[in-house]
């Protein structure tokens, strides 16, 4: 079963600053809880994202089990939005759309994640028991960190 997580947050910065920060995979570990064991493996000399870009990570989403995760940037609309799509990892589907909307207070950032777990009924049970809460925990953590940064 497909699920959607939606979050939005007002950032007190300009669009250039928001775009530079969020379009760099190197900044993901800064806004991810330490207990996730999140490590970016792909070496990026240039932080500029582009369609077709592959990014490899290590992540420990549940019970400290370390796994590889690979996402592909499938869409980029410079300083407006981009999408990262899981190529390899713990989800059957992971499609994360990032949107940036300039306004009088700075930039409204929106995250829409469509995701699905593997293993049918067992995946749904895991979602209800652990995954939904874990994703909410991760994005609540990001909200707090981003409130301090911006």
XYZ file of N, CA, C and O in Angstrom:
600
model
N 0.839 -1.172 0.000
C 0.000 0.000 0.000
C 0.893 1.248 0.000
O 1.846 1.327 0.754
N 0.567 2.201 -0.847
C 1.341 3.436 -0.947
C 0.898 4.404 0.158
O -0.283 4.546 0.433
N 1.888 5.059 0.765
C 1.658 6.053 1.808
C 2.263 7.375 1.367
O 3.182 7.401 0.552
N 1.771 8.479 1.946
C 2.318 9.793 1.656
C 2.580 10.522 2.961
O 1.736 10.533 3.853
N 3.761 11.103 3.053
C 4.124 11.967 4.169
C 4.314 13.360 3.594
O 5.050 13.526 2.614
N 3.632 14.337 4.177
C 3.738 15.718 3.700
C 4.170 16.601 4.858
O 3.628 16.498 5.957
N 5.135 17.433 4.605
C 5.589 18.414 5.594
C 5.872 19.730 4.892
O 6.269 19.756 3.727
N 5.687 20.824 5.626
C 6.114 22.116 5.116
C 6.683 22.923 6.264
O 6.332 22.706 7.426
N 7.588 23.831 5.908
C 8.255 24.640 6.916
C 8.663 25.970 6.302
O 9.179 26.013 5.184
N 8.436 27.025 7.056
C 8.861 28.351 6.636
C 10.323 28.541 7.029
O 10.688 28.328 8.180
N 11.147 28.913 6.056
C 12.557 29.178 6.307
C 12.800 30.679 6.190
O 12.308 31.319 5.260
N 13.548 31.216 7.122
C 13.854 32.640 7.103
C 15.181 32.870 6.392
O 16.212 33.143 7.018
N 15.150 32.700 5.082
C 16.332 32.904 4.249
C 15.860 33.170 2.824
O 14.674 33.054 2.528
N 16.797 33.490 1.953
C 16.427 33.710 0.557
C 16.463 32.389 -0.205
O 16.957 31.375 0.296
N 15.940 32.398 -1.415
C 15.836 31.169 -2.222
C 17.216 30.605 -2.560
O 17.401 29.391 -2.582
N 18.185 31.466 -2.799
C 19.536 30.998 -3.135
C 20.124 30.169 -1.981
O 20.711 29.110 -2.201
N 19.960 30.667 -0.753
C 20.479 29.966 0.428
C 19.756 28.635 0.626
O 20.385 27.601 0.876
N 18.426 28.657 0.529
C 17.645 27.428 0.703
C 18.041 26.384 -0.346
O 18.291 25.224 -0.020
N 18.102 26.796 -1.591
C 18.430 25.868 -2.676
C 19.819 25.272 -2.483
O 20.013 24.063 -2.608
N 20.779 26.112 -2.173
C 22.162 25.641 -2.005
C 22.239 24.589 -0.892
O 22.908 23.575 -1.034
N 21.544 24.836 0.216
C 21.595 23.905 1.335
C 20.902 22.585 1.004
O 21.470 21.507 1.195
N 19.676 22.640 0.502
C 18.882 21.418 0.330
C 19.243 20.619 -0.910
O 18.977 19.422 -0.972
N 19.840 21.244 -1.886
C 20.206 20.497 -3.086
C 21.580 19.845 -2.942
O 22.047 19.178 -3.854
N 22.208 19.990 -1.781
C 23.492 19.347 -1.512
C 23.287 18.126 -0.622
O 22.907 18.264 0.547
N 23.560 16.961 -1.146
C 23.433 15.733 -0.351
C 24.399 15.752 0.830
O 24.169 15.082 1.839
N 25.469 16.531 0.720
C 26.434 16.620 1.819
C 25.816 17.186 3.094
O 26.342 16.974 4.182
N 24.703 17.902 2.994
C 24.059 18.486 4.173
C 23.029 17.560 4.818
O 22.519 17.867 5.897
N 22.727 16.428 4.183
C 21.693 15.535 4.710
C 22.026 14.981 6.089
O 21.158 14.859 6.939
N 23.304 14.640 6.332
C 23.626 14.092 7.650
C 23.427 15.112 8.760
O 23.118 14.744 9.879
N 23.558 16.393 8.429
C 23.364 17.453 9.425
C 21.911 17.540 9.903
O 21.648 17.955 11.021
N 20.964 17.145 9.057
C 19.545 17.260 9.407
C 18.883 15.896 9.619
O 17.665 15.791 9.634
N 19.710 14.856 9.795
C 19.210 13.502 10.046
C 19.655 13.073 11.445
O 20.817 13.274 11.805
N 18.766 12.500 12.244
C 19.148 12.079 13.602
C 20.355 11.149 13.591
O 20.470 10.271 12.708
N 21.242 11.326 14.554
C 22.466 10.515 14.636
C 22.182 9.021 14.716
O 22.941 8.217 14.177
N 21.083 8.646 15.379
C 20.795 7.221 15.548
C 20.383 6.535 14.248
O 20.199 5.323 14.218
N 20.261 7.304 13.166
C 19.959 6.714 11.858
C 21.223 6.198 11.165
O 21.145 5.529 10.146
N 22.388 6.529 11.699
C 23.638 6.067 11.102
C 23.787 6.486 9.648
O 24.307 5.743 8.828
N 23.339 7.693 9.337
C 23.282 8.174 7.953
C 24.652 8.678 7.506
O 25.210 9.599 8.095
N 25.195 8.062 6.454
C 26.493 8.454 5.914
C 26.368 8.555 4.399
O 25.921 7.614 3.737
N 26.774 9.686 3.846
C 26.797 9.858 2.390
C 28.090 9.219 1.886
O 29.187 9.591 2.314
N 27.977 8.250 0.991
C 29.139 7.546 0.456
C 29.678 8.199 -0.820
O 30.872 8.150 -1.080
N 28.803 8.775 -1.605
C 29.203 9.380 -2.875
C 30.022 10.634 -2.600
O 29.592 11.507 -1.848
N 31.185 10.692 -3.183
C 32.035 11.876 -3.049
C 31.601 12.892 -4.092
O 31.556 12.603 -5.282
N 31.265 14.074 -3.598
C 30.791 15.128 -4.501
C 31.668 16.357 -4.345
O 31.630 17.023 -3.315
N 32.481 16.611 -5.375
C 33.322 17.811 -5.350
C 32.460 19.039 -5.584
O 32.729 20.114 -5.086
N 31.418 18.843 -6.376
C 30.526 19.935 -6.749
C 29.149 19.599 -6.192
O 28.613 18.547 -6.450
N 28.568 20.511 -5.418
C 27.273 20.255 -4.796
C 26.095 20.423 -5.743
O 24.959 20.229 -5.347
N 26.335 20.786 -6.968
C 25.239 21.047 -7.901
C 24.555 19.740 -8.309
O 25.187 18.821 -8.814
N 23.248 19.659 -8.076
C 22.523 18.447 -8.458
C 22.079 18.541 -9.915
O 21.963 19.632 -10.475
N 21.830 17.384 -10.485
C 21.386 17.320 -11.882
C 20.558 16.059 -12.067
O 20.681 15.098 -11.300
N 19.679 16.087 -13.047
C 18.860 14.909 -13.344
C 19.771 13.754 -13.735
O 20.704 13.922 -14.517
N 19.498 12.605 -13.162
C 20.309 11.417 -13.418
C 21.405 11.197 -12.392
O 22.053 10.154 -12.386
N 21.625 12.142 -11.509
C 22.654 12.027 -10.473
C 22.296 10.889 -9.521
O 21.162 10.800 -9.045
N 23.258 10.005 -9.241
C 23.076 8.910 -8.289
C 23.847 9.227 -7.015
O 25.002 9.660 -7.081
N 23.209 9.000 -5.879
C 23.838 9.265 -4.589
C 23.685 8.020 -3.724
O 22.577 7.500 -3.553
N 24.804 7.532 -3.204
C 24.816 6.339 -2.363
C 25.013 6.730 -0.906
O 25.799 7.638 -0.589
N 24.320 6.000 -0.008
C 24.372 6.259 1.423
C 24.432 4.935 2.171
O 24.084 3.890 1.629
N 24.829 5.033 3.434
C 24.546 3.993 4.422
C 23.494 4.575 5.343
O 23.529 5.765 5.683
N 22.569 3.734 5.767
C 21.540 4.163 6.710
C 21.160 2.973 7.583
O 21.227 1.819 7.142
N 20.808 3.258 8.818
C 20.344 2.224 9.745
C 18.938 2.600 10.201
O 18.753 3.154 11.287
N 17.921 2.299 9.375
C 16.571 2.787 9.664
C 15.868 2.114 10.841
O 15.131 2.758 11.566
N 16.094 0.827 11.030
C 15.430 0.099 12.120
C 16.395 -0.857 12.800
O 17.162 -1.555 12.123
N 16.341 -0.879 14.115
C 17.086 -1.847 14.928
C 18.598 -1.789 14.704
O 19.287 -2.774 14.913
N 19.115 -0.660 14.224
C 20.551 -0.517 14.003
C 21.095 -1.329 12.840
O 22.302 -1.477 12.683
N 20.222 -1.880 12.005
C 20.656 -2.689 10.864
C 21.140 -1.746 9.760
O 20.388 -0.926 9.240
N 22.418 -1.871 9.415
C 23.042 -1.008 8.417
C 22.727 -1.519 7.014
O 22.859 -2.709 6.736
N 22.270 -0.613 6.143
C 21.995 -1.005 4.761
C 22.391 0.103 3.808
O 22.497 1.259 4.193
N 22.611 -0.292 2.570
C 22.917 0.698 1.542
C 21.624 1.247 0.968
O 20.624 0.544 0.863
N 21.689 2.514 0.587
C 20.554 3.185 -0.024
C 21.099 3.999 -1.185
O 22.127 4.657 -1.062
N 20.437 3.922 -2.317
C 20.835 4.714 -3.474
C 19.623 5.475 -3.993
O 18.567 4.892 -4.204
N 19.804 6.778 -4.157
C 18.747 7.584 -4.750
C 19.248 8.199 -6.047
O 20.449 8.390 -6.243
N 18.296 8.480 -6.909
C 18.586 9.157 -8.168
C 17.800 10.462 -8.191
O 16.623 10.489 -7.813
N 18.441 11.519 -8.622
C 17.737 12.782 -8.823
C 17.051 12.651 -10.183
O 17.708 12.565 -11.217
N 15.726 12.573 -10.162
C 14.981 12.313 -11.406
C 14.394 13.574 -12.021
O 13.920 13.540 -13.161
N 14.417 14.686 -11.259
C 13.826 15.925 -11.766
C 14.467 17.098 -11.035
O 14.649 17.048 -9.814
N 14.828 18.142 -11.789
C 15.353 19.367 -11.199
C 14.751 20.556 -11.927
O 14.817 20.648 -13.155
N 14.148 21.448 -11.171
C 13.694 22.748 -11.676
C 14.412 23.766 -10.790
O 14.002 24.017 -9.657
N 15.512 24.308 -11.286
C 16.457 25.109 -10.519
C 15.755 26.127 -9.614
O 14.942 26.922 -10.071
N 16.094 26.067 -8.346
C 15.600 26.933 -7.281
C 14.078 26.874 -7.093
O 13.494 27.751 -6.466
N 13.452 25.817 -7.629
C 12.010 25.626 -7.428
C 11.699 24.268 -6.828
O 10.955 24.179 -5.856
N 12.243 23.201 -7.422
C 11.947 21.867 -6.904
C 12.919 20.836 -7.463
O 13.573 21.069 -8.481
N 12.994 19.714 -6.762
C 13.707 18.538 -7.280
C 13.114 17.296 -6.644
O 12.429 17.370 -5.623
N 13.355 16.164 -7.297
C 12.835 14.880 -6.820
C 13.983 13.899 -6.684
O 14.805 13.760 -7.604
N 14.035 13.220 -5.515
C 14.947 12.082 -5.387
C 14.106 10.814 -5.287
O 13.084 10.778 -4.612
N 14.543 9.814 -6.030
C 13.822 8.548 -6.165
C 14.754 7.418 -5.750
O 15.900 7.349 -6.222
N 14.272 6.535 -4.864
C 15.113 5.413 -4.438
C 15.312 4.420 -5.567
O 14.353 3.925 -6.161
N 16.574 4.131 -5.868
C 16.915 3.067 -6.835
C 17.158 1.753 -6.109
O 16.787 0.690 -6.585
N 17.849 1.822 -4.957
C 18.125 0.624 -4.151
C 17.982 1.017 -2.696
O 18.450 2.076 -2.284
N 17.328 0.172 -1.918
C 17.191 0.485 -0.506
C 16.040 -0.247 0.151
O 15.506 -1.203 -0.408
N 15.640 0.235 1.320
C 14.675 -0.503 2.137
C 13.223 -0.409 1.666
O 12.389 -1.185 2.128
N 12.919 0.511 0.777
C 11.526 0.708 0.365
C 11.237 0.059 -0.986
O 12.117 -0.062 -1.828
N 10.003 -0.323 -1.163
C 9.548 -0.770 -2.482
C 9.411 0.456 -3.386
O 9.686 0.409 -4.583
N 8.984 1.588 -2.780
C 8.861 2.866 -3.470
C 9.279 3.970 -2.523
O 8.884 3.978 -1.351
N 10.092 4.893 -3.011
C 10.448 6.124 -2.290
C 10.615 7.209 -3.329
O 11.524 7.165 -4.155
N 9.704 8.154 -3.339
C 9.738 9.270 -4.284
C 9.541 10.542 -3.463
O 8.464 10.774 -2.936
N 10.593 11.352 -3.348
C 10.592 12.509 -2.445
C 10.703 13.792 -3.269
O 11.722 14.063 -3.871
N 9.620 14.566 -3.264
C 9.580 15.850 -3.980
C 9.850 16.979 -2.988
O 9.193 17.083 -1.958
N 10.836 17.808 -3.322
C 11.212 18.975 -2.526
C 10.771 20.210 -3.306
O 11.124 20.350 -4.477
N 10.017 21.097 -2.660
C 9.569 22.330 -3.322
C 9.990 23.535 -2.488
O 9.958 23.484 -1.261
N 10.333 24.627 -3.179
C 10.785 25.856 -2.538
C 10.006 27.021 -3.137
O 10.088 27.269 -4.338
N 9.259 27.716 -2.277
C 8.381 28.796 -2.743
C 8.756 30.086 -2.007
O 8.477 30.216 -0.809
N 9.404 31.024 -2.713
C 9.749 32.294 -2.067
C 8.483 33.051 -1.646
O 7.463 32.999 -2.335
N 8.566 33.713 -0.493
C 7.462 34.547 -0.009
C 8.028 35.703 0.812
O 9.250 35.862 0.898
N 7.166 36.496 1.420
C 7.588 37.688 2.165
C 8.490 37.340 3.358
O 9.344 38.133 3.747
N 8.300 36.169 3.954
C 9.086 35.766 5.129
C 10.371 35.018 4.767
O 11.148 34.696 5.642
N 10.552 34.692 3.513
C 11.720 33.923 3.091
C 11.323 32.882 2.069
O 10.963 33.206 0.947
N 11.357 31.612 2.484
C 11.049 30.509 1.566
C 10.188 29.476 2.291
O 10.536 29.028 3.387
N 9.072 29.117 1.671
C 8.262 28.009 2.172
C 8.788 26.737 1.511
O 8.839 26.641 0.284
N 9.218 25.791 2.350
C 9.742 24.524 1.844
C 8.682 23.452 2.063
O 8.105 23.350 3.145
N 8.430 22.662 1.024
C 7.465 21.567 1.117
C 8.149 20.258 0.752
O 8.895 20.193 -0.223
N 7.871 19.235 1.539
C 8.341 17.876 1.267
C 7.123 16.991 1.077
O 6.238 16.972 1.939
N 7.084 16.260 -0.024
C 6.048 15.262 -0.254
C 6.755 13.950 -0.570
O 7.473 13.860 -1.565
N 6.558 12.965 0.291
C 7.199 11.665 0.107
C 6.124 10.623 -0.117
O 5.269 10.395 0.740
N 6.163 10.004 -1.278
C 5.319 8.846 -1.558
C 6.202 7.630 -1.340
O 7.307 7.547 -1.893
N 5.731 6.700 -0.518
C 6.559 5.542 -0.203
C 5.686 4.309 0.008
O 4.504 4.400 0.312
N 6.334 3.176 -0.185
C 5.675 1.886 0.016
C 6.724 0.904 0.503
O 7.872 0.939 0.065
N 6.317 0.047 1.414
C 7.230 -0.973 1.922
C 7.051 -2.269 1.136
O 5.971 -2.530 0.613
N 8.114 -3.076 1.092
C 7.993 -4.384 0.441
C 7.270 -5.377 1.353
O 6.930 -5.050 2.481
N 7.035 -6.546 0.897
C 6.527 -7.697 1.650
C 5.045 -7.625 1.994
O 4.612 -8.191 3.001
N 4.261 -6.905 1.207
C 2.815 -6.938 1.362
C 2.315 -6.708 2.773
O 2.586 -5.680 3.389
N 1.576 -7.684 3.310
C 0.972 -7.584 4.634
C 2.023 -7.351 5.722
O 1.824 -6.535 6.625
N 3.153 -8.059 5.651
C 4.215 -7.886 6.643
C 4.777 -6.471 6.586
O 5.072 -5.863 7.620
N 4.923 -5.940 5.380
C 5.378 -4.564 5.216
C 4.405 -3.577 5.832
O 4.808 -2.597 6.466
N 3.117 -3.836 5.663
C 2.101 -2.954 6.249
C 2.123 -3.015 7.772
O 1.949 -1.998 8.443
N 2.312 -4.183 8.320
C 2.428 -4.322 9.774
C 3.651 -3.553 10.281
O 3.575 -2.845 11.281
N 4.760 -3.708 9.578
C 5.985 -2.996 9.947
C 5.767 -1.487 9.862
O 6.230 -0.734 10.711
N 5.024 -1.063 8.847
C 4.724 0.360 8.702
C 3.944 0.871 9.919
O 4.292 1.888 10.515
N 2.901 0.148 10.279
C 2.060 0.574 11.409
C 2.817 0.561 12.731
O 2.636 1.445 13.570
N 3.668 -0.450 12.905
C 4.366 -0.598 14.182
C 5.602 0.291 14.318
O 5.896 0.764 15.417
N 6.334 0.509 13.211
C 7.630 1.181 13.317
C 7.865 2.307 12.306
O 8.280 3.394 12.679
N 7.661 2.009 11.037
C 8.146 2.884 9.967
C 7.464 4.256 9.978
O 8.139 5.287 9.877
N 6.157 4.286 10.116
C 5.451 5.570 10.118
C 5.977 6.469 11.233
O 6.278 7.642 11.018
N 6.121 5.905 12.436
C 6.628 6.675 13.575
C 8.071 7.118 13.345
O 8.447 8.229 13.711
N 8.869 6.255 12.738
C 10.270 6.585 12.487
C 10.381 7.730 11.482
O 11.175 8.652 11.680
N 9.590 7.699 10.427
C 9.619 8.786 9.450
C 9.150 10.104 10.078
O 9.736 11.164 9.824
N 8.116 10.034 10.903
C 7.653 11.244 11.587
C 8.738 11.776 12.517
O 8.977 12.981 12.589
N 9.417 10.887 13.214
C 10.528 11.260 14.099
C 11.637 11.961 13.304
O 12.149 13.012 13.714
N 11.995 11.407 12.153
C 13.059 11.991 11.324
C 12.673 13.396 10.858
O 13.466 14.337 10.960
N 11.446 13.549 10.371
C 11.043 14.853 9.851
C 10.742 15.855 10.977
O 10.931 17.062 10.780
N 10.337 15.386 12.144
C 10.219 16.277 13.302
C 11.605 16.781 13.713
O 11.780 17.957 14.037
N 12.581 15.900 13.688
C 13.969 16.271 14.001
C 14.459 17.318 12.994
O 15.038 18.333 13.373
N 14.218 17.062 11.722
C 14.626 18.026 10.689
C 13.989 19.388 10.925
O 14.637 20.421 10.776
N 12.716 19.403 11.285
C 12.017 20.660 11.533
C 12.732 21.448 12.634
O 12.967 22.651 12.496
N 13.085 20.761 13.721
C 13.765 21.440 14.834
C 15.134 21.978 14.416
O 15.475 23.120 14.723
N 15.909 21.170 13.725
C 17.250 21.589 13.293
C 17.146 22.749 12.312
O 17.877 23.737 12.409
N 16.237 22.648 11.358
C 16.090 23.709 10.354
C 15.584 25.005 10.983
O 15.945 26.101 10.534
N 14.775 24.906 12.026
C 14.304 26.113 12.730
C 15.495 26.851 13.345
O 15.518 28.083 13.370
N 16.477 26.106 13.815
C 17.685 26.723 14.388
C 18.594 27.272 13.288
O 19.167 28.348 13.434
N 18.735 26.516 12.193
C 19.635 26.941 11.108
C 19.096 28.126 10.322
O 19.868 28.977 9.860
N 17.770 28.168 10.142
C 17.172 29.221 9.312
C 16.201 30.045 10.137
O 15.126 30.333 9.747
